[in-house]
Short mmCIF file of C-alpha atoms in Angstrom, two decimals:
data_model
loop_
_atom_site.label_atom_id
_atom_site.label_comp_id
_atom_site.label_asym_id
_atom_site.label_seq_id
_atom_site.Cartn_x
_atom_site.Cartn_y
_atom_site.Cartn_z
CA MET A 1 -34.06 -16.07 57.49
CA ALA A 2 -30.62 -14.52 57.02
CA THR A 3 -29.67 -11.34 58.84
CA ILE A 4 -27.97 -8.83 56.54
CA GLY A 5 -26.03 -5.62 57.07
CA THR A 6 -23.16 -4.46 59.23
CA PRO A 7 -22.76 -1.50 61.59
CA VAL A 8 -21.54 1.61 59.76
CA LYS A 9 -18.02 2.90 60.08
CA SER A 10 -18.39 6.63 60.58
CA ASN A 11 -15.30 7.46 58.54
CA GLU A 12 -14.56 10.37 56.21
CA GLN A 13 -16.18 8.64 53.21
CA PHE A 14 -19.40 7.91 55.12
CA LEU A 15 -19.64 11.48 56.46
CA ARG A 16 -18.96 12.97 53.02
CA ARG A 17 -21.69 10.86 51.45
CA GLU A 18 -24.07 11.67 54.30
CA ASP A 19 -23.53 15.42 53.87
CA PHE A 20 -24.01 15.12 50.11
CA HIS A 21 -27.38 13.35 50.38
CA LYS A 22 -28.63 15.53 53.23
CA ASN A 23 -27.86 18.56 51.09
CA LEU A 24 -29.85 17.05 48.20
CA ILE A 25 -32.79 16.50 50.55
CA ARG A 26 -32.56 20.10 51.80
CA LYS A 27 -32.70 21.39 48.22
CA ILE A 28 -35.67 19.18 47.35
CA SER A 29 -37.45 20.24 50.56
CA ALA A 30 -36.92 23.92 49.70
CA VAL A 31 -38.49 23.37 46.27
CA ARG A 32 -41.40 21.49 47.88
CA ASP A 33 -42.00 24.29 50.41
CA ALA A 34 -42.11 26.88 47.62
CA ILE A 35 -44.53 24.73 45.60
CA LYS A 36 -46.87 24.43 48.58
CA LEU A 37 -47.40 28.22 48.50
CA GLY A 38 -49.19 27.73 45.18
CA GLY A 39 -49.67 31.10 43.49
CA GLY A 40 -47.94 32.87 46.38
CA LYS A 41 -48.86 34.57 49.62
CA SER A 42 -50.79 37.41 47.95
CA SER A 43 -52.95 34.92 46.05
CA ILE A 44 -53.60 33.02 49.29
CA GLU A 45 -54.67 36.27 50.99
CA LYS A 46 -57.09 37.03 48.13
CA GLN A 47 -58.62 33.58 48.58
CA HIS A 48 -59.09 34.26 52.29
CA GLU A 49 -60.62 37.70 51.59
CA LYS A 50 -63.37 35.93 49.65
CA GLY A 51 -64.08 33.80 52.71
CA LYS A 52 -62.62 30.75 50.96
CA LEU A 53 -60.07 28.23 52.17
CA THR A 54 -57.09 27.31 50.03
CA ALA A 55 -56.90 23.84 48.50
CA ARG A 56 -54.42 22.65 51.12
CA GLU A 57 -56.50 24.09 53.96
CA ARG A 58 -59.57 22.28 52.62
CA ILE A 59 -57.70 18.97 52.53
CA GLU A 60 -56.32 19.50 56.04
CA LYS A 61 -59.82 20.06 57.43
CA LEU A 62 -61.28 17.15 55.47
CA ILE A 63 -58.95 14.39 56.68
CA ASP A 64 -59.04 12.91 60.18
CA SER A 65 -57.56 15.08 62.89
CA GLY A 66 -54.00 14.01 63.70
CA SER A 67 -53.60 12.07 60.44
CA SER A 68 -51.28 13.04 57.60
CA PHE A 69 -51.96 13.60 53.90
CA PHE A 70 -49.97 11.30 51.60
CA GLU A 71 -49.38 13.75 48.75
CA ILE A 72 -48.48 12.46 45.29
CA ASN A 73 -46.99 14.28 42.27
CA THR A 74 -46.16 17.37 44.32
CA PHE A 75 -43.53 18.44 41.77
CA ALA A 76 -45.82 18.27 38.73
CA ALA A 77 -45.05 21.08 36.23
CA HIS A 78 -41.93 22.20 38.13
CA ASP A 79 -39.99 24.62 35.92
CA MET A 80 -42.56 24.17 33.13
CA TYR A 81 -44.80 26.84 31.52
CA LYS A 82 -42.36 29.61 32.47
CA GLU A 83 -43.64 31.81 29.65
CA TYR A 84 -47.03 31.82 31.41
CA GLY A 85 -45.67 32.47 34.89
CA GLY A 86 -45.42 28.79 35.87
CA ALA A 87 -47.94 26.39 37.38
CA PRO A 88 -46.82 25.15 40.82
CA SER A 89 -47.90 21.54 41.30
CA SER A 90 -49.83 22.02 38.02
CA GLY A 91 -52.54 23.94 39.90
CA THR A 92 -53.95 20.71 41.34
CA ILE A 93 -53.18 18.83 44.56
CA TYR A 94 -53.94 15.18 45.14
CA GLY A 95 -53.02 12.30 47.39
CA VAL A 96 -54.44 9.84 49.90
CA GLY A 97 -55.99 10.86 53.21
CA LYS A 98 -57.92 9.07 55.92
CA ILE A 99 -61.53 10.06 56.63
CA GLY A 100 -63.27 8.09 59.33
CA GLY A 101 -60.29 5.74 59.33
CA LYS A 102 -60.70 4.82 55.64
CA ASN A 103 -58.40 5.79 52.77
CA PHE A 104 -59.65 8.22 50.11
CA ILE A 105 -58.03 9.78 47.07
CA ILE A 106 -58.57 13.55 47.43
CA VAL A 107 -58.16 15.86 44.41
CA ALA A 108 -58.31 19.63 44.93
CA ASN A 109 -57.96 22.44 42.38
CA ASP A 110 -55.62 25.17 43.63
CA ALA A 111 -57.41 28.42 42.73
CA THR A 112 -54.33 30.45 43.73
CA VAL A 113 -52.62 29.14 40.56
CA LYS A 114 -54.19 30.74 37.47
CA ALA A 115 -57.66 30.42 39.06
CA GLY A 116 -57.23 26.64 39.05
CA ALA A 117 -56.95 26.51 35.24
CA TRP A 118 -56.00 23.22 33.61
CA PHE A 119 -52.61 23.01 31.88
CA PRO A 120 -51.71 19.90 29.83
CA ILE A 121 -49.81 18.39 32.76
CA THR A 122 -52.81 19.15 35.01
CA ALA A 123 -54.94 16.78 32.95
CA LYS A 124 -52.20 14.16 33.09
CA LYS A 125 -51.99 14.56 36.88
CA ASN A 126 -55.76 14.20 37.32
CA LEU A 127 -55.72 11.10 35.14
CA ARG A 128 -52.96 9.66 37.33
CA ALA A 129 -55.11 10.31 40.42
CA GLN A 130 -57.99 8.45 38.80
CA GLU A 131 -55.66 5.65 37.71
CA ILE A 132 -54.54 5.15 41.32
CA ALA A 133 -58.18 5.15 42.44
CA ILE A 134 -59.08 2.55 39.80
CA GLU A 135 -56.07 0.26 40.35
CA ASN A 136 -56.50 0.26 44.12
CA ARG A 137 -60.32 0.59 44.28
CA LEU A 138 -60.01 3.72 46.42
CA PRO A 139 -63.02 6.07 46.68
CA ILE A 140 -62.28 9.56 45.38
CA ILE A 141 -63.28 13.06 46.48
CA TYR A 142 -63.00 16.07 44.15
CA LEU A 143 -62.79 19.59 45.61
CA VAL A 144 -63.62 21.63 42.50
CA ASP A 145 -62.54 25.26 42.07
CA SER A 146 -61.34 25.79 38.50
CA ALA A 147 -61.64 28.29 35.67
CA GLY A 148 -61.39 25.42 33.19
CA VAL A 149 -58.93 24.70 30.36
CA PHE A 150 -55.95 27.07 30.03
CA LEU A 151 -56.92 28.33 26.58
CA PRO A 152 -53.45 29.29 25.22
CA LEU A 153 -52.54 25.57 25.40
CA GLN A 154 -55.95 24.09 24.52
CA GLU A 155 -54.60 21.98 21.64
CA ASP A 156 -52.39 20.09 24.12
CA ILE A 157 -55.18 19.36 26.58
CA PHE A 158 -58.47 19.02 24.71
CA PRO A 159 -58.79 16.49 21.88
CA ASP A 160 -56.53 13.46 22.39
CA LYS A 161 -57.16 10.15 24.15
CA GLU A 162 -55.19 11.00 27.29
CA HIS A 163 -56.43 14.61 27.45
CA PHE A 164 -59.19 16.42 29.37
CA GLY A 165 -62.14 14.34 28.14
CA ARG A 166 -60.59 11.12 29.42
CA ILE A 167 -61.29 12.34 32.96
CA PHE A 168 -65.06 12.26 32.42
CA ARG A 169 -64.78 8.92 30.68
CA ASN A 170 -63.02 7.68 33.81
CA ASN A 171 -65.83 9.11 35.97
CA ALA A 172 -68.24 6.83 34.13
CA VAL A 173 -65.94 3.79 34.25
CA MET A 174 -65.26 4.22 37.98
CA SER A 175 -68.96 4.52 38.69
CA ALA A 176 -69.62 1.28 36.82
CA MET A 177 -66.82 -0.37 38.84
CA GLY A 178 -68.54 0.63 42.08
CA ILE A 179 -65.85 3.12 43.15
CA PRO A 180 -67.58 5.93 45.09
CA GLN A 181 -67.04 9.51 43.89
CA ILE A 182 -68.06 12.65 45.77
CA SER A 183 -67.63 16.22 44.47
CA ALA A 184 -67.81 19.59 46.20
CA ILE A 185 -68.13 22.61 43.90
CA MET A 186 -66.33 25.35 45.87
CA GLY A 187 -65.74 27.77 43.02
CA PRO A 188 -66.24 28.00 39.25
CA CYS A 189 -66.93 24.80 37.35
CA VAL A 190 -67.13 25.61 33.67
CA ALA A 191 -67.78 23.97 30.29
CA GLY A 192 -66.49 20.38 29.95
CA GLY A 193 -65.22 20.57 33.54
CA ALA A 194 -68.83 20.73 34.69
CA TYR A 195 -69.19 17.04 33.87
CA LEU A 196 -66.66 15.92 36.49
CA PRO A 197 -68.73 16.78 39.60
CA ILE A 198 -72.04 15.93 37.98
CA MET A 199 -70.80 12.49 36.93
CA SER A 200 -69.85 11.83 40.56
CA ASP A 201 -72.27 9.94 42.81
CA GLU A 202 -73.18 13.07 44.75
CA ALA A 203 -72.36 16.76 44.32
CA LEU A 204 -72.29 19.55 46.88
CA ILE A 205 -72.13 23.25 45.96
CA VAL A 206 -71.12 26.27 48.05
CA GLU A 207 -73.60 29.16 47.88
CA GLY A 208 -72.18 32.43 46.57
CA GLU A 209 -68.91 30.87 45.38
CA GLY A 210 -69.75 27.66 43.59
CA SER A 211 -71.20 27.75 40.09
CA VAL A 212 -71.61 25.16 37.39
CA PHE A 213 -72.59 25.68 33.75
CA LEU A 214 -71.59 24.65 30.25
CA ALA A 215 -71.04 28.29 29.28
CA GLY A 216 -70.58 31.34 31.51
CA ALA A 217 -72.49 34.60 31.23
CA HIS A 218 -70.05 36.22 28.76
CA LEU A 219 -70.13 33.24 26.41
CA VAL A 220 -73.94 32.96 26.67
CA LYS A 221 -74.26 36.58 25.57
CA ALA A 222 -71.82 36.07 22.71
CA ALA A 223 -73.52 32.86 21.58
CA ILE A 224 -77.23 33.60 21.88
CA GLY A 225 -77.45 37.25 22.99
CA GLU A 226 -78.95 36.47 26.40
CA GLU A 227 -77.85 38.79 29.22
CA ILE A 228 -77.57 37.04 32.60
CA ASP A 229 -75.17 36.87 35.54
CA ASN A 230 -73.32 33.72 36.57
CA GLU A 231 -75.20 33.22 39.84
CA THR A 232 -78.61 33.34 38.10
CA LEU A 233 -77.28 31.17 35.32
CA GLY A 234 -75.77 28.35 37.37
CA GLY A 235 -75.36 29.25 41.03
CA ALA A 236 -75.98 26.99 44.01
CA ARG A 237 -79.73 27.63 44.43
CA VAL A 238 -80.42 27.41 40.70
CA GLN A 239 -78.56 24.13 40.17
CA SER A 240 -79.87 22.51 43.35
CA ASN A 241 -83.49 23.72 43.55
CA ILE A 242 -84.43 24.40 39.93
CA SER A 243 -82.34 22.18 37.66
CA GLY A 244 -81.66 19.47 40.26
CA VAL A 245 -78.08 19.15 38.96
CA THR A 246 -76.45 19.37 42.40
CA ASP A 247 -77.57 17.63 45.59
CA TYR A 248 -76.60 19.79 48.58
CA VAL A 249 -76.38 23.56 49.08
CA MET A 250 -73.63 24.53 51.53
CA LYS A 251 -73.12 27.94 53.20
CA ASN A 252 -69.33 27.90 53.01
CA ASP A 253 -66.25 25.71 52.62
CA GLU A 254 -66.32 24.52 56.24
CA GLU A 255 -69.92 23.33 56.00
CA ALA A 256 -69.20 21.57 52.72
CA ILE A 257 -66.23 19.76 54.25
CA LEU A 258 -68.31 18.68 57.25
CA GLN A 259 -71.03 17.38 54.94
CA ILE A 260 -68.50 15.37 52.91
CA ARG A 261 -67.26 13.77 56.13
CA ASN A 262 -70.85 13.01 57.15
CA LEU A 263 -71.47 11.29 53.82
CA VAL A 264 -68.29 9.23 53.48
CA THR A 265 -68.00 8.07 57.09
CA LYS A 266 -71.20 6.10 56.50
CA PHE A 267 -69.63 4.00 53.72
CA GLY A 268 -69.66 0.27 54.37
CA ASP A 269 -66.54 -1.88 54.67
CA THR A 270 -65.12 -3.56 51.57
CA GLU A 271 -63.04 -6.67 50.91
CA THR A 272 -59.27 -6.48 50.72
CA ALA A 273 -56.69 -8.35 48.65
CA GLY A 274 -55.49 -10.11 51.79
CA PHE A 275 -51.76 -9.44 51.43
CA ASN A 276 -49.91 -10.98 54.35
CA ARG A 277 -49.02 -8.71 57.24
CA ILE A 278 -47.78 -9.35 60.77
CA GLN A 279 -46.47 -7.12 63.52
CA SER A 280 -43.88 -4.68 62.23
CA LEU A 281 -40.29 -4.81 63.42
CA PRO A 282 -37.78 -1.99 62.83
CA PRO A 283 -34.55 -2.75 60.97
CA LYS A 284 -31.54 -3.54 63.14
CA PHE A 285 -29.83 -0.50 61.61
CA ASP A 286 -30.97 3.13 61.45
CA PRO A 287 -32.63 3.96 58.07
CA LYS A 288 -30.92 7.38 58.19
CA GLU A 289 -27.62 5.58 57.67
CA ILE A 290 -28.70 5.15 54.03
CA TYR A 291 -27.42 8.70 53.48
CA GLY A 292 -23.86 7.60 54.12
CA LEU A 293 -24.05 4.29 52.25
CA ILE A 294 -24.88 5.54 48.74
CA PRO A 295 -21.98 7.18 46.84
CA GLU A 296 -22.20 10.75 45.55
CA ASP A 297 -21.20 9.47 42.11
CA THR A 298 -23.95 7.15 40.87
CA PHE A 299 -21.41 5.09 38.90
CA LYS A 300 -19.43 4.10 41.98
CA PRO A 301 -20.24 0.68 43.51
CA TYR A 302 -21.78 -0.03 46.91
CA ASP A 303 -23.24 -3.08 48.63
CA THR A 304 -27.02 -3.21 48.10
CA TYR A 305 -27.38 -5.65 51.01
CA GLU A 306 -26.38 -2.76 53.30
CA LEU A 307 -29.15 -0.63 51.81
CA LEU A 308 -31.71 -3.42 52.24
CA SER A 309 -30.67 -3.95 55.86
CA ARG A 310 -31.88 -0.39 56.60
CA ILE A 311 -35.25 -1.02 54.91
CA VAL A 312 -36.52 -4.53 55.74
CA ASP A 313 -37.96 -5.64 59.09
CA ASP A 314 -35.36 -6.88 61.56
CA SER A 315 -32.79 -6.64 58.71
CA GLU A 316 -33.75 -10.18 57.64
CA ILE A 317 -34.35 -11.66 54.19
CA ASP A 318 -35.01 -15.07 52.66
CA GLU A 319 -32.80 -14.82 49.59
CA TYR A 320 -33.83 -16.72 46.45
CA LYS A 321 -30.99 -18.29 44.40
CA ALA A 322 -28.39 -16.41 46.44
CA GLY A 323 -25.41 -17.88 44.58
CA TYR A 324 -26.80 -17.43 41.06
CA GLY A 325 -27.22 -14.27 38.98
CA LYS A 326 -25.56 -12.17 41.65
CA THR A 327 -25.99 -8.74 40.00
CA LEU A 328 -29.66 -8.97 40.97
CA ILE A 329 -30.79 -9.68 44.53
CA THR A 330 -34.11 -11.52 44.74
CA ALA A 331 -35.48 -12.08 48.23
CA TYR A 332 -38.59 -12.45 50.34
CA ALA A 333 -38.77 -10.08 53.31
CA ARG A 334 -41.12 -7.95 55.36
CA ILE A 335 -41.42 -4.18 55.29
CA ASP A 336 -43.45 -2.69 58.14
CA GLY A 337 -44.94 -6.15 58.63
CA TRP A 338 -46.01 -6.59 54.98
CA ALA A 339 -44.67 -9.64 53.13
CA VAL A 340 -42.84 -8.50 49.99
CA GLY A 341 -40.73 -9.89 47.18
CA ILE A 342 -37.69 -7.70 46.53
CA VAL A 343 -35.87 -7.38 43.20
CA ALA A 344 -32.83 -5.12 43.66
CA ASN A 345 -29.80 -4.33 41.54
CA GLN A 346 -26.61 -5.32 43.36
CA ARG A 347 -24.19 -2.45 42.84
CA SER A 348 -21.07 -4.28 44.04
CA ILE A 349 -18.79 -6.03 41.57
CA VAL A 350 -19.56 -9.71 42.06
CA LYS A 351 -17.73 -12.96 41.38
CA THR A 352 -19.53 -15.89 39.78
CA GLU A 353 -19.03 -19.55 40.67
CA LYS A 354 -16.83 -19.83 37.55
CA GLY A 355 -14.57 -17.10 38.90
CA GLU A 356 -15.76 -14.45 36.43
CA MET A 357 -16.20 -10.85 37.58
CA GLN A 358 -19.54 -9.17 36.83
CA ILE A 359 -20.14 -5.42 36.91
CA GLY A 360 -22.54 -4.20 39.60
CA GLY A 361 -25.75 -2.54 38.37
CA VAL A 362 -25.68 -4.47 35.08
CA ILE A 363 -28.24 -7.18 34.31
CA TYR A 364 -26.64 -10.37 32.95
CA SER A 365 -28.41 -13.39 31.44
CA ASP A 366 -28.26 -15.39 34.68
CA SER A 367 -29.63 -12.52 36.80
CA ALA A 368 -32.45 -11.88 34.30
CA ASP A 369 -33.31 -15.59 34.33
CA LYS A 370 -33.37 -15.63 38.13
CA ALA A 371 -35.55 -12.51 38.37
CA THR A 372 -38.05 -13.95 35.89
CA ARG A 373 -38.57 -17.05 37.97
CA PHE A 374 -38.77 -15.06 41.21
CA ILE A 375 -41.40 -12.67 39.82
CA MET A 376 -43.48 -15.67 38.71
CA ASN A 377 -43.18 -17.15 42.21
CA CYS A 378 -44.40 -13.93 43.86
CA ASN A 379 -47.42 -13.88 41.56
CA GLN A 380 -48.13 -17.52 42.39
CA LYS A 381 -48.06 -16.71 46.13
CA LYS A 382 -49.84 -13.31 46.00
CA ILE A 383 -46.83 -11.39 47.35
CA PRO A 384 -46.40 -7.71 46.31
CA LEU A 385 -43.17 -6.89 44.49
CA VAL A 386 -40.73 -4.12 45.41
CA PHE A 387 -38.17 -3.09 42.78
CA LEU A 388 -35.09 -1.16 43.91
CA GLN A 389 -33.60 0.29 40.75
CA ASP A 390 -29.95 1.23 40.34
CA VAL A 391 -29.28 -0.15 36.90
CA THR A 392 -27.12 0.91 33.98
CA GLY A 393 -28.73 -1.62 31.62
CA PHE A 394 -28.25 -5.12 30.26
CA MET A 395 -24.79 -6.53 29.54
CA VAL A 396 -23.51 -5.91 26.01
CA GLY A 397 -20.77 -7.42 23.87
CA SER A 398 -20.26 -10.60 21.86
CA LYS A 399 -20.17 -12.93 24.86
CA ALA A 400 -23.48 -11.56 26.18
CA GLU A 401 -25.12 -11.62 22.73
CA HIS A 402 -23.96 -15.18 22.01
CA GLY A 403 -25.24 -16.18 25.45
CA GLY A 404 -28.75 -14.96 24.59
CA ILE A 405 -28.95 -11.75 26.64
CA ILE A 406 -31.83 -10.44 24.49
CA LYS A 407 -33.79 -13.65 25.03
CA ASP A 408 -33.22 -13.65 28.80
CA GLY A 409 -33.92 -9.94 29.05
CA ALA A 410 -37.16 -10.43 27.11
CA LYS A 411 -38.21 -13.14 29.60
CA MET A 412 -37.73 -10.75 32.50
CA VAL A 413 -39.57 -7.91 30.75
CA ASN A 414 -42.41 -10.33 29.94
CA ALA A 415 -42.73 -11.38 33.58
CA VAL A 416 -42.68 -7.75 34.82
CA ALA A 417 -45.23 -6.66 32.20
CA ASN A 418 -47.67 -9.47 33.01
CA SER A 419 -47.25 -9.44 36.80
CA VAL A 420 -50.64 -9.04 38.49
CA VAL A 421 -49.56 -8.43 42.09
CA PRO A 422 -48.91 -4.79 43.06
CA LYS A 423 -45.49 -3.49 42.01
CA ILE A 424 -43.80 -0.65 43.89
CA THR A 425 -40.67 0.84 42.34
CA ILE A 426 -37.97 2.92 44.03
CA ILE A 427 -35.31 4.51 41.80
CA VAL A 428 -32.26 4.68 44.06
CA GLY A 429 -29.60 5.78 41.58
CA ASN A 430 -29.24 5.05 37.87
CA SER A 431 -32.23 4.08 35.77
CA PHE A 432 -30.90 3.68 32.25
CA GLY A 433 -32.23 2.21 29.02
CA ALA A 434 -33.88 -1.19 29.01
CA GLY A 435 -32.82 -1.61 32.63
CA ASN A 436 -35.52 0.92 33.50
CA TYR A 437 -38.08 -1.30 31.76
CA ALA A 438 -36.95 -4.62 33.23
CA MET A 439 -36.87 -3.15 36.73
CA CYS A 440 -40.48 -1.92 36.41
CA GLY A 441 -40.17 1.65 35.21
CA LYS A 442 -43.23 3.83 34.66
CA ALA A 443 -44.13 2.10 31.39
CA TYR A 444 -44.66 -1.20 33.25
CA ASP A 445 -47.50 -0.04 35.48
CA PRO A 446 -46.06 0.06 38.98
CA ARG A 447 -48.85 0.93 41.40
CA PHE A 448 -46.49 3.61 42.74
CA ILE A 449 -43.04 4.74 41.61
CA TYR A 450 -40.71 6.90 43.71
CA ALA A 451 -37.21 8.31 43.29
CA TYR A 452 -34.41 9.22 45.67
CA PRO A 453 -32.97 12.74 45.24
CA SER A 454 -29.84 11.07 43.80
CA ALA A 455 -31.73 9.28 40.99
CA LYS A 456 -30.82 9.66 37.31
CA ILE A 457 -33.33 8.60 34.64
CA SER A 458 -32.27 8.49 31.00
CA VAL A 459 -31.54 6.26 28.00
CA MET A 460 -27.87 6.06 29.00
CA GLY A 461 -25.31 7.81 31.20
CA GLY A 462 -24.52 11.45 30.51
CA ALA A 463 -20.90 10.85 29.48
CA GLN A 464 -21.84 8.17 26.95
CA ALA A 465 -24.83 10.10 25.60
CA SER A 466 -22.96 13.40 25.24
CA SER A 467 -20.16 11.63 23.35
CA VAL A 468 -22.68 10.11 20.92
CA LEU A 469 -24.53 13.41 20.50
CA LEU A 470 -21.28 15.30 19.93
CA ASP A 471 -20.26 12.80 17.23
CA ILE A 472 -23.60 13.29 15.48
CA ARG A 473 -23.25 17.09 15.65
CA LEU A 474 -19.69 17.00 14.27
CA LYS A 475 -20.71 14.80 11.34
CA GLN A 476 -23.55 17.22 10.55
CA MET A 477 -21.05 20.10 10.49
CA GLU A 478 -18.65 18.14 8.28
CA LYS A 479 -21.35 17.88 5.62
CA THR A 480 -21.45 21.69 5.45
CA GLY A 481 -17.67 21.85 5.11
CA LYS A 482 -17.13 23.38 8.56
CA GLU A 483 -14.80 22.14 11.28
CA PHE A 484 -14.65 22.73 15.04
CA THR A 485 -11.48 23.63 16.88
CA LYS A 486 -10.49 21.57 19.93
CA GLU A 487 -11.78 24.36 22.23
CA GLN A 488 -15.10 24.54 20.36
CA LYS A 489 -15.49 20.76 20.63
CA GLU A 490 -14.88 20.85 24.38
CA LYS A 491 -17.33 23.72 24.83
CA LEU A 492 -20.00 21.94 22.78
CA LEU A 493 -19.40 18.69 24.68
CA ASN A 494 -19.85 20.48 28.03
CA GLU A 495 -23.05 22.18 26.82
CA ILE A 496 -24.49 18.86 25.63
CA LEU A 497 -23.48 17.12 28.87
CA GLN A 498 -25.01 19.85 31.04
CA SER A 499 -28.28 19.79 29.11
CA TYR A 500 -28.44 15.99 29.23
CA GLU A 501 -27.68 15.87 32.96
CA GLU A 502 -30.39 18.47 33.71
CA LYS A 503 -32.95 16.32 31.89
CA SER A 504 -31.90 13.22 33.84
CA THR A 505 -32.66 14.61 37.31
CA PRO A 506 -35.51 13.37 39.52
CA LEU A 507 -37.02 16.89 39.54
CA TYR A 508 -37.22 16.86 35.74
CA ALA A 509 -38.84 13.41 35.90
CA ALA A 510 -41.25 14.32 38.70
CA ALA A 511 -42.35 17.48 36.87
CA ARG A 512 -43.49 15.27 33.98
CA LEU A 513 -44.98 12.55 36.23
CA TRP A 514 -42.41 9.92 35.25
CA VAL A 515 -42.18 9.30 38.99
CA ASP A 516 -44.91 9.85 41.58
CA GLU A 517 -42.76 11.55 44.20
CA ILE A 518 -39.18 12.31 45.20
CA ILE A 519 -38.68 10.79 48.64
CA ASP A 520 -36.29 10.98 51.56
CA PRO A 521 -34.34 7.67 51.52
CA ALA A 522 -34.82 7.39 55.30
CA LEU A 523 -38.60 7.18 54.68
CA THR A 524 -38.42 4.32 52.16
CA ARG A 525 -40.14 1.90 54.56
CA GLU A 526 -43.05 4.29 55.12
CA TYR A 527 -43.62 4.89 51.41
CA ILE A 528 -43.57 1.17 50.59
CA SER A 529 -45.87 0.36 53.51
CA HIS A 530 -48.42 3.04 52.54
CA SER A 531 -48.33 1.86 48.93
CA ILE A 532 -49.09 -1.75 49.86
CA GLU A 533 -51.81 -0.61 52.29
CA TYR A 534 -53.55 1.26 49.44
CA ALA A 535 -53.02 -1.63 47.00
CA ASN A 536 -54.53 -4.02 49.53
CA ASN A 537 -57.83 -2.17 49.14
CA ASN A 538 -58.42 -3.85 45.76
CA PRO A 539 -59.51 -7.47 46.30
CA ILE A 540 -59.43 -8.36 42.60
CA ILE A 541 -56.19 -10.00 41.42
CA PRO A 542 -56.39 -11.40 37.86
CA ARG A 543 -54.92 -14.75 36.88
CA PHE A 544 -51.19 -14.53 36.14
CA SER A 545 -49.94 -15.63 32.73
CA THR A 546 -46.85 -14.70 30.75
CA GLY A 547 -47.93 -15.94 27.35
CA VAL A 548 -45.10 -17.14 25.10
CA ILE A 549 -41.59 -17.07 26.59
CA GLN A 550 -38.48 -18.29 24.76
CA THR A 551 -36.52 -20.80 26.80
#
């Protein structure tokens, strides 16, 4: 294996870059801290006054003491639904936690946010939690405390394929797959939402707080004229002892959490995928040095080998086709002991064997061809794939087109799309256009996808896009006989650029679940290791086939 990386030179450039990225992390951390307060301190106090724990407190008590909760999609709904007062983390928290030493997906409604009501993005987030459970065969626990669908936005959450009802469909599919599901009803559970806990394997309900019914007391009176209170209609004793809908009556949140632990710690062991892992070795270089290696300007070049040397075990790789297709690095390595295949955009300007210069971060025909073969090899050998994205797209121009760039790009996209081993994607910097697809963007089913705070995700760079959009706007104005002055053009260009840049940020992407989490670059190893650990829980790996590929 080849050792990569060099000691850093703590010069002015390194320190400036380090400060820039640390400041980005501080800003992201501040947003995360605010989100974790849910509906705010007063809403948390009201929850406590009822004798109830908050969603985060429930999760903390549920997982093994001393373990940490691997939260996913923390930034869901960030800066969305402002006209309704916002929905921090979409009013739902989920992630992976250990209970009795085993990994579980845990989903908890946050009743401090609009009484746990479901916004459109809430449904999407819950579906993502179930998708992770299905793909990785992870058992799932639901901590239910929700007022149901947020009615002002019902048309965006109720009827479509990927809306609210898909969750209950997934309950049924997961049950048929043998994926255990446990639900604890710790608050209201109304209408269609009532199906989620009852379609689980077992359901607990907290007396005095938990209730489950298809229609609450007000709606019952409006519909059929019957006068009844919610507790008599569908409280814990009624649904457990009379209807038999729920299985366990619990006195409070703490007892319910203890009962869940009692149930799930008796689960038997399951097979794993058997991904190769040996003793972990730290990199030869400090992962925190990544801060000073990546430029502030995402269009400036840097050496991706230096980044990799702060991520892989012992800073060693077995590089595949090292002298060919140099704008993509393909290599076998280990991360926290796990064997991985790495596909990474090389951001340095590189020189080919013919003496030609190739732009870093651009995918050329030879690099696409190399990546295709490497991805096929990893599938043949059952090695998980890690994609490190910093890509501005495929090469354009007559030389690239005549050389068959579309054909070679299509081969790479085909291999990524049909890959059956787990794929973990990290967006380091740029993620533009078809480069996003070829490097396993969200549309290509990565098991997990993360972004650095410096990431930019869009069809093209802001400068190029704003120029195109400005040209379109000017031509529209010309049709009406109007003309812009030079100052008006500059103002419009700046407005377009600012709007475009805002919509290219990782926070904008994370709010809409285009990425699973925004991560500290120094923790890249940990996130990749956790992701492979969870993926290893699914022993079923289908046969790999690419179908028809043009040669």
